[in-house]
Amino acid sequence: MSGTMSEAAKQQVLIFDTTLRDGEQSPGCSMTTEEKLTMARALEAVGVDILEAGFAIASEGDFAAIDSIARTVRGPKIASLARARREDIEAAARSLEHADRARIHVFLASSDLHLEYKLRIGREQALHQTGEAVHHARTLADDVEFSPEDATRSDRDFLVEMVRVAVEAGATTINMPDTVGYTTPEEYGRLFREVRERIPAIDAQGVILSSHCHDDLGMAVANSLAAVQAGARQVECTINGIGERAGNAALEEIAANFFVRADYYHLHTGIHLKKLNAVSQTLREIISFGPSPNKAIVGANAFAHESGIHQHGMLANPLCYEIMTPESVGADSTHLVLGKHSGRAALRHRLETLGYALTAEELLDVYHRFVALADRKKNIYDQDLIGLLTTQHREQKSGNMAAVD
Ligand code: MN
């Protein structure tokens, strides 16, 4: 990559999906090669730009999965992870041999904590290893990403030095991970601005800066967006936010932010929003758990409303309580859940959908019995509602039965 980026390119945020690497290495998420392939095809369909398929040297299974994805998935660029070691980089390159477009992703810790206790090397050796590794990777691939692991807990001057060495050795993307989910949006944004200012070659050579955030403090998405506002043009994320410990930034949330708040960010991604729900479902069927019901965008309750005031507003105009339609992210239509917090408007709406047109007086009568039932029962089903009607009501039933769901 050379020269400055075009205006159009500056407005696109690349989506780097690591569901099959960071996501897959977390508890309950391991996948077979066949499952990884199914997931890779779903990720291709949803429009990710870069697909991190695994850590080639980690196991034969990982290698085989990357190799088969590289042979068959053509949309996204395929990335393979490597430590800053010759054998790792060569294994990554081999796993990508059949890829249309390949990226070797090299990482080395930059924090003293990791260098001293985990790797038992000094700063000088870490810089040397960074230069050697990135240079070697560039002899095997045109596209090389470098990540100083634990960037957010690293000495700032040393981190800048390490990034400078990687850029000089030919890294085309620099990813600065918040490996342990420790940073804040303001602080993370400042890190990106500072690195860009202190290493002019980044902007001059069109090196892409990237975020990689973990959700240990529930800040992964907010931190990723802050990095983008400070100039990052790649976000690393996963479907349903799976990943080490509390997980990574959730892809669906990142994409929805740029879509719903296009007025604020003035940026876009290549993600096909209507396919988000399907890819989330595919992952849920493969691993051992789905997103929590209240999970943004893809949770079962993300477009459900129970309270009377909200249901009344939704029936009057969905914009009252929805900032995006469920259809826009491929979810089922809005659910007005009938429960103890529901009001007469929702009850009447549901009964009409079921084909029962009641007078105001009759409705009030049914409503009192409905509230008494809802106090005892968490979920009220259509059969329960019909059970609340008198024989006379049931006989009045109109012909409208179309919309029963
Ligand atoms: Mn990670």
mmCIF file of N, CA and C in Angstrom, residues 150 152-154 178-185 187 213-217 219 223 245:
data_model
loop_
_atom_site.group_PDB
_atom_site.id
_atom_site.type_symbol
_atom_site.label_atom_id
_atom_site.label_comp_id
_atom_site.label_asym_id
_atom_site.label_seq_id
_atom_site.Cartn_x
_atom_site.Cartn_y
_atom_site.Cartn_z
ATOM 1 N N ASP A 150 -1.171 -6.061 24.382
ATOM 2 C CA ASP A 150 -1.275 -5.315 25.653
ATOM 3 C C ASP A 150 -0.839 -3.853 25.474
ATOM 4 N N THR A 152 -2.355 -1.108 25.472
ATOM 5 C CA THR A 152 -2.898 -0.071 26.364
ATOM 6 C C THR A 152 -2.248 -0.054 27.748
ATOM 7 N N ARG A 153 -1.493 -1.093 28.093
ATOM 8 C CA ARG A 153 -0.789 -1.070 29.386
ATOM 9 C C ARG A 153 0.722 -0.976 29.165
ATOM 10 N N SER A 154 1.125 -0.481 27.992
ATOM 11 C CA SER A 154 2.550 -0.391 27.680
ATOM 12 C C SER A 154 3.068 1.025 27.910
ATOM 13 N N ASP A 178 -6.416 -3.506 23.080
ATOM 14 C CA ASP A 178 -6.685 -3.362 24.506
ATOM 15 C C ASP A 178 -6.942 -4.791 24.978
ATOM 16 N N THR A 179 -5.857 -5.549 25.019
ATOM 17 C CA THR A 179 -5.901 -6.990 25.250
ATOM 18 C C THR A 179 -6.713 -7.394 26.484
ATOM 19 N N VAL A 180 -6.646 -6.572 27.538
ATOM 20 C CA VAL A 180 -7.293 -6.956 28.796
ATOM 21 C C VAL A 180 -8.541 -6.122 29.113
ATOM 22 N N GLY A 181 -9.026 -5.340 28.154
ATOM 23 C CA GLY A 181 -10.266 -4.586 28.387
ATOM 24 C C GLY A 181 -10.142 -3.546 29.476
ATOM 25 N N TYR A 182 -9.045 -2.788 29.451
ATOM 26 C CA TYR A 182 -8.679 -1.906 30.555
ATOM 27 C C TYR A 182 -8.882 -0.425 30.258
ATOM 28 N N THR A 183 -8.872 -0.062 28.978
ATOM 29 C CA THR A 183 -8.811 1.360 28.623
ATOM 30 C C THR A 183 -10.180 2.047 28.683
ATOM 31 N N THR A 184 -10.174 3.354 28.482
ATOM 32 C CA THR A 184 -11.413 4.146 28.408
ATOM 33 C C THR A 184 -11.472 4.770 27.013
ATOM 34 N N PRO A 185 -12.663 5.181 26.554
ATOM 35 C CA PRO A 185 -12.741 5.755 25.206
ATOM 36 C C PRO A 185 -11.813 6.956 25.018
ATOM 37 N N GLU A 187 -9.084 7.813 26.650
ATOM 38 C CA GLU A 187 -7.676 7.409 26.713
ATOM 39 C C GLU A 187 -7.260 6.649 25.441
ATOM 40 N N CYS A 213 -10.604 -4.526 20.888
ATOM 41 C CA CYS A 213 -11.010 -4.234 22.268
ATOM 42 C C CYS A 213 -11.732 -5.390 22.931
ATOM 43 N N HIS A 214 -11.485 -5.524 24.222
ATOM 44 C CA HIS A 214 -12.160 -6.538 25.027
ATOM 45 C C HIS A 214 -13.118 -5.877 26.004
ATOM 46 N N ASP A 215 -14.111 -6.668 26.421
ATOM 47 C CA ASP A 215 -15.263 -6.122 27.124
ATOM 48 C C ASP A 215 -15.243 -6.329 28.639
ATOM 49 N N ASP A 216 -14.043 -6.467 29.218
ATOM 50 C CA ASP A 216 -13.950 -6.748 30.656
ATOM 51 C C ASP A 216 -14.654 -5.704 31.520
ATOM 52 N N LEU A 217 -14.664 -4.456 31.051
ATOM 53 C CA LEU A 217 -15.380 -3.408 31.785
ATOM 54 C C LEU A 217 -16.603 -2.938 30.994
ATOM 55 N N MET A 219 -16.693 -1.980 27.936
ATOM 56 C CA MET A 219 -16.360 -0.802 27.128
ATOM 57 C C MET A 219 -15.869 -1.133 25.725
ATOM 58 N N ASN A 223 -14.933 1.845 23.214
ATOM 59 C CA ASN A 223 -13.506 2.080 22.975
ATOM 60 C C ASN A 223 -13.159 1.958 21.486
ATOM 61 N N ARG A 245 -12.426 -14.210 27.809
ATOM 62 C CA ARG A 245 -13.083 -13.685 29.027
ATOM 63 C C ARG A 245 -14.458 -13.068 28.737
#
